[in-house]
XYZ file of C-alpha atoms in Angstrom:
331
model
C 0.087 0.014 0.005
C 1.251 3.474 -0.893
C 2.120 5.590 2.075
C 3.930 8.812 3.039
C 5.407 9.680 6.442
C 4.488 12.851 8.569
C 7.959 14.073 7.916
C 7.365 13.852 4.131
C 4.172 15.946 4.688
C 6.077 18.542 6.602
C 8.953 18.489 3.938
C 6.437 19.047 0.926
C 7.304 22.229 -1.023
C 3.729 23.437 -1.638
C 3.200 26.999 -2.791
C 0.310 29.493 -2.497
C -3.079 27.847 -2.365
C -1.621 24.340 -1.803
C 0.670 25.354 1.042
C -0.194 23.681 4.455
C 1.884 25.994 6.851
C 2.403 23.105 9.282
C 4.942 23.207 12.123
C 5.764 20.512 14.598
C 5.221 21.117 18.335
C 5.759 17.754 19.784
C 6.341 14.078 19.129
C 9.281 14.540 16.571
C 10.268 10.982 17.313
C 7.072 9.903 15.600
C 7.517 11.836 12.439
C 8.396 8.516 10.671
C 4.809 7.353 11.199
C 3.053 6.582 7.990
C -0.184 8.145 6.496
C -1.953 5.338 4.609
C -5.248 6.789 3.944
C -6.483 10.131 2.075
C -8.876 11.031 4.755
C -9.141 13.054 8.060
C -10.925 12.569 11.385
C -12.376 15.059 13.728
C -11.852 13.479 17.195
C -14.737 14.935 19.002
C -16.382 11.572 19.873
C -13.134 9.905 21.021
C -12.438 12.909 23.335
C -15.829 12.483 24.809
C -14.902 8.842 25.439
C -16.442 7.081 22.592
C -13.771 5.011 20.912
C -15.884 2.457 19.197
C -14.869 2.257 15.427
C -12.335 5.027 16.047
C -10.480 5.929 12.673
C -6.910 5.671 14.185
C -5.254 5.414 10.734
C -6.449 8.876 9.887
C -4.847 12.246 10.676
C -6.726 13.758 13.517
C -7.757 17.331 13.009
C -8.491 19.542 15.992
C -10.519 22.644 15.337
C -12.078 25.206 17.629
C -14.935 22.929 18.810
C -12.606 20.063 19.706
C -10.063 22.722 21.170
C -12.727 24.296 23.404
C -13.807 20.657 24.739
C -10.109 19.730 25.358
C -9.650 23.014 27.448
C -12.814 22.083 29.326
C -11.348 18.612 30.170
C -7.993 19.961 31.330
C -9.725 22.592 33.394
C -11.765 19.805 35.118
C -8.925 17.425 35.203
C -10.770 14.907 33.245
C -7.921 13.550 30.987
C -8.699 9.765 30.743
C -10.175 10.223 27.159
C -7.240 12.327 26.026
C -4.811 9.809 27.453
C -6.729 6.920 25.778
C -6.379 8.910 22.328
C -2.587 8.386 22.529
C -2.680 4.822 23.095
C -3.615 4.434 19.530
C -0.979 4.671 16.791
C -2.550 7.728 14.996
C -0.255 9.308 12.281
C -0.554 12.834 13.797
C -2.666 15.515 15.273
C -3.070 18.912 13.595
C -4.387 21.984 15.283
C -5.919 24.659 13.127
C -6.256 28.431 13.505
C -3.052 28.511 15.324
C -4.614 27.038 18.414
C -1.806 26.252 21.016
C -2.393 22.785 22.583
C -2.473 22.475 26.317
C 0.893 21.801 28.026
C -0.229 18.428 29.266
C -1.488 17.357 25.799
C 2.014 18.027 24.474
C 3.637 15.931 27.229
C 1.282 12.987 26.579
C 2.066 13.291 22.897
C 5.880 13.462 23.390
C 5.647 10.344 25.712
C 3.725 8.343 23.083
C 5.839 9.653 20.081
C 2.803 11.100 18.510
C 3.591 14.116 16.256
C 1.429 17.206 17.126
C 1.432 19.767 14.262
C -0.096 23.265 14.156
C -1.118 25.490 11.127
C -2.564 29.031 10.801
C -5.134 27.792 8.320
C -8.761 27.409 9.216
C -10.186 23.930 9.774
C -12.178 23.901 6.512
C -9.098 25.224 4.540
C -6.590 22.792 6.002
C -9.099 19.959 5.414
C -9.552 20.992 1.738
C -5.833 21.267 1.108
C -4.969 17.966 2.903
C -7.772 15.982 1.247
C -6.718 17.339 -2.160
C -3.101 16.541 -1.478
C -3.690 13.023 -0.136
C -6.313 12.232 -2.827
C -3.724 13.026 -5.548
C -0.942 11.188 -3.693
C -2.976 7.966 -3.044
C -4.899 8.097 -6.497
C -4.477 4.899 -8.643
C -1.935 5.376 -11.386
C -0.085 3.818 -14.177
C 2.612 4.671 -16.629
C 2.155 4.385 -20.314
C 4.230 4.760 -23.245
C 3.324 7.838 -25.490
C 3.253 11.641 -25.745
C 0.685 13.848 -23.932
C -0.041 17.221 -25.580
C -2.537 19.866 -24.876
C -4.190 20.682 -28.292
C -6.734 23.470 -28.276
C -7.484 23.079 -24.580
C -7.989 19.234 -24.716
C -5.475 16.740 -23.331
C -4.438 14.308 -26.159
C -2.528 11.121 -25.402
C -0.792 9.983 -28.568
C 0.246 6.303 -28.626
C 1.638 3.756 -31.131
C 4.456 1.506 -31.864
C 8.010 2.783 -31.574
C 9.180 4.725 -34.674
C 5.626 5.532 -35.916
C 6.116 9.285 -35.418
C 4.534 10.120 -32.122
C 7.264 12.639 -31.041
C 7.545 14.127 -34.430
C 3.598 14.620 -34.593
C 3.821 16.257 -31.039
C 6.615 18.390 -32.251
C 4.720 19.894 -35.008
C 1.582 20.464 -32.819
C 3.949 22.399 -30.460
C 5.306 24.479 -33.379
C 1.582 25.158 -34.202
C 1.127 26.676 -30.860
C -0.069 23.740 -28.647
C 1.765 22.536 -25.594
C 3.740 19.530 -24.456
C 3.058 17.736 -21.221
C 5.180 14.613 -21.345
C 7.053 12.647 -23.997
C 7.912 8.931 -24.127
C 6.472 8.036 -20.578
C 3.231 9.541 -19.212
C 2.072 8.978 -15.761
C -1.607 8.812 -15.392
C -3.470 9.266 -12.182
C -7.149 8.746 -11.594
C -8.575 11.446 -9.355
C -12.087 11.175 -7.862
C -12.687 8.013 -9.678
C -13.374 9.543 -13.110
C -10.757 12.226 -13.773
C -7.504 11.076 -15.605
C -4.606 13.438 -15.038
C -1.329 12.966 -16.992
C 2.155 14.208 -16.246
C 5.870 13.447 -16.823
C 7.676 10.908 -14.924
C 10.244 13.476 -13.790
C 9.982 17.220 -13.740
C 13.571 17.777 -14.652
C 13.576 15.820 -17.849
C 9.705 15.844 -18.481
C 9.815 18.479 -21.160
C 12.571 17.077 -23.199
C 11.856 15.212 -26.440
C 13.781 12.651 -28.398
C 13.627 13.145 -32.156
C 15.339 10.543 -34.227
C 18.247 11.999 -36.215
C 18.186 15.137 -34.104
C 18.711 13.902 -30.517
C 17.280 15.194 -27.356
C 15.815 18.850 -27.443
C 14.363 21.007 -24.597
C 11.021 22.202 -25.610
C 10.899 24.979 -23.154
C 14.320 26.532 -24.412
C 13.338 26.422 -27.959
C 9.631 27.373 -27.919
C 9.486 29.082 -24.597
C 7.758 28.201 -21.264
C 4.268 28.770 -22.969
C 4.945 25.609 -24.872
C 4.829 23.351 -21.925
C 2.671 22.473 -18.838
C 3.310 20.082 -15.926
C -0.058 18.078 -16.116
C -3.270 17.905 -18.041
C -6.608 16.121 -17.844
C -6.591 13.277 -20.690
C -9.557 14.077 -22.817
C -8.959 11.385 -25.640
C -6.446 8.950 -26.938
C -5.003 8.881 -30.427
C -3.465 5.508 -31.508
C -1.124 5.969 -34.556
C -0.392 3.010 -36.724
C 1.148 2.238 -39.999
C -1.345 2.304 -42.860
C -2.668 -1.258 -43.594
C -4.614 -1.478 -46.917
C -6.239 -4.747 -45.736
C -8.046 -2.973 -42.900
C -11.333 -0.910 -43.030
C -10.880 2.344 -41.432
C -13.882 4.435 -40.116
C -14.780 7.068 -42.744
C -17.906 8.578 -41.137
C -17.066 8.564 -37.477
C -20.715 7.915 -36.359
C -19.610 5.072 -33.881
C -18.089 6.375 -30.645
C -14.996 4.171 -29.768
C -13.652 4.269 -26.186
C -10.525 2.832 -24.424
C -10.286 1.891 -20.631
C -7.691 3.650 -18.566
C -7.708 2.905 -14.814
C -11.471 1.983 -15.123
C -12.334 5.245 -17.017
C -13.815 5.071 -20.561
C -11.911 7.601 -22.660
C -12.811 8.418 -26.361
C -10.307 6.620 -28.657
C -9.312 7.444 -32.251
C -7.289 5.232 -34.490
C -5.436 7.184 -37.174
C -3.421 5.269 -39.867
C -0.073 6.948 -40.950
C 1.177 7.039 -44.355
C 3.152 9.586 -46.608
C 1.002 12.537 -47.599
C -1.268 12.399 -44.522
C -0.850 15.496 -42.283
C -1.281 13.827 -38.879
C -0.906 16.898 -36.666
C -3.748 18.682 -38.570
C -5.903 15.661 -38.112
C -5.259 15.602 -34.473
C -5.944 19.155 -34.176
C -9.255 18.799 -35.832
C -10.147 15.755 -33.836
C -9.450 17.998 -30.744
C -11.754 20.660 -31.973
C -14.307 18.009 -32.778
C -14.244 16.457 -29.349
C -14.701 19.880 -27.770
C -17.902 20.203 -29.927
C -19.025 16.780 -28.732
C -18.606 17.781 -25.302
C -21.063 20.823 -26.006
C -23.448 18.132 -27.470
C -22.754 18.750 -31.286
C -21.917 15.645 -33.117
C -20.960 16.229 -36.621
C -21.222 12.740 -37.836
C -24.701 12.182 -36.191
C -25.848 15.534 -37.782
C -24.602 14.362 -41.190
C -26.481 11.073 -40.872
C -29.540 12.959 -39.784
C -29.482 15.389 -42.742
C -28.789 12.435 -45.182
C -31.858 10.664 -43.719
C -34.092 13.739 -43.937
C -32.891 14.465 -47.564
C -33.649 10.795 -48.581
C -36.967 10.887 -46.867
C -37.780 14.091 -48.625
C -36.640 12.739 -51.941
C -38.765 9.655 -51.443
C -41.801 11.758 -50.541
C -41.290 13.892 -53.638
C -41.120 10.753 -55.815
C -44.296 9.317 -54.373
C -46.216 12.685 -54.824
C -45.028 12.924 -58.457
C -45.885 9.334 -59.274
C -49.294 9.871 -57.715
C -49.826 13.197 -59.646
C -48.622 11.620 -62.950
C -51.069 8.709 -62.501
C -53.957 11.072 -61.822
C -53.226 13.000 -64.857
C -53.048 9.771 -67.108
C -56.525 8.758 -65.827
C -57.823 12.182 -66.795
């Protein structure tokens, strides 16, 4: 099972709206404890003495309500439920709003090697940021061979056999103003069960490309930082393959084809490659067409509908003319 330690949580270099602003007040020997689930727990019931089904594997978040109750317990010297809290191997306790834990609370935490952290963020804000971070960290993921580019706002995963021209196609798309996310190896994470986010395996080398005959190139240096991005939602998959005259390729596009990635169905397009076909423009058009589909406009379906209406009108006109001619012959 994937996990990270409390120390990892403290060491994360998060900026702006992702920053956790955490500081450790006690229990530093327990910073190696692992966080194994992307969920939080508010320990109101346990502090009141109810420990049945206590979620000890979760981070314990103490807000103003729990803090006021703790102060009451310490004032009345009823600390049994607090002491029992630290008999469980909880990952850590986090106090929001810069609330300073009671001295005795810190002493118990220190003895049990349980990290006690503090943040200036509100309970709701630290909850949102932590859940977002942990959900991303624990999200199911897989690494696939291909190139991920952002084309007209859509994330396009280009796959195919080695040497079919994936990187060259992506390079021309970048030259046309689109952006590279990752080349060769793409890490895909499934967020919230239905959102596929793709990124490179390494931020240092992620925006480099290997072009046969040219070597390794740095996209951000050549085309500028506007030609790259760190991650992107995958909207559809393009499979490049050598043209096979024995195969029948879709020429209408009325049937929606999908592929499965981490249990999520993603639109799938197979494009045959041969000399004379401008693959980047085809992919660019496919991306625009996919955006139209997301808005409820299906070109192939509308084409079929118009053809059917035209055929029906033609048939109706023929029937009318035949009936009219028959009547004229009788007269």
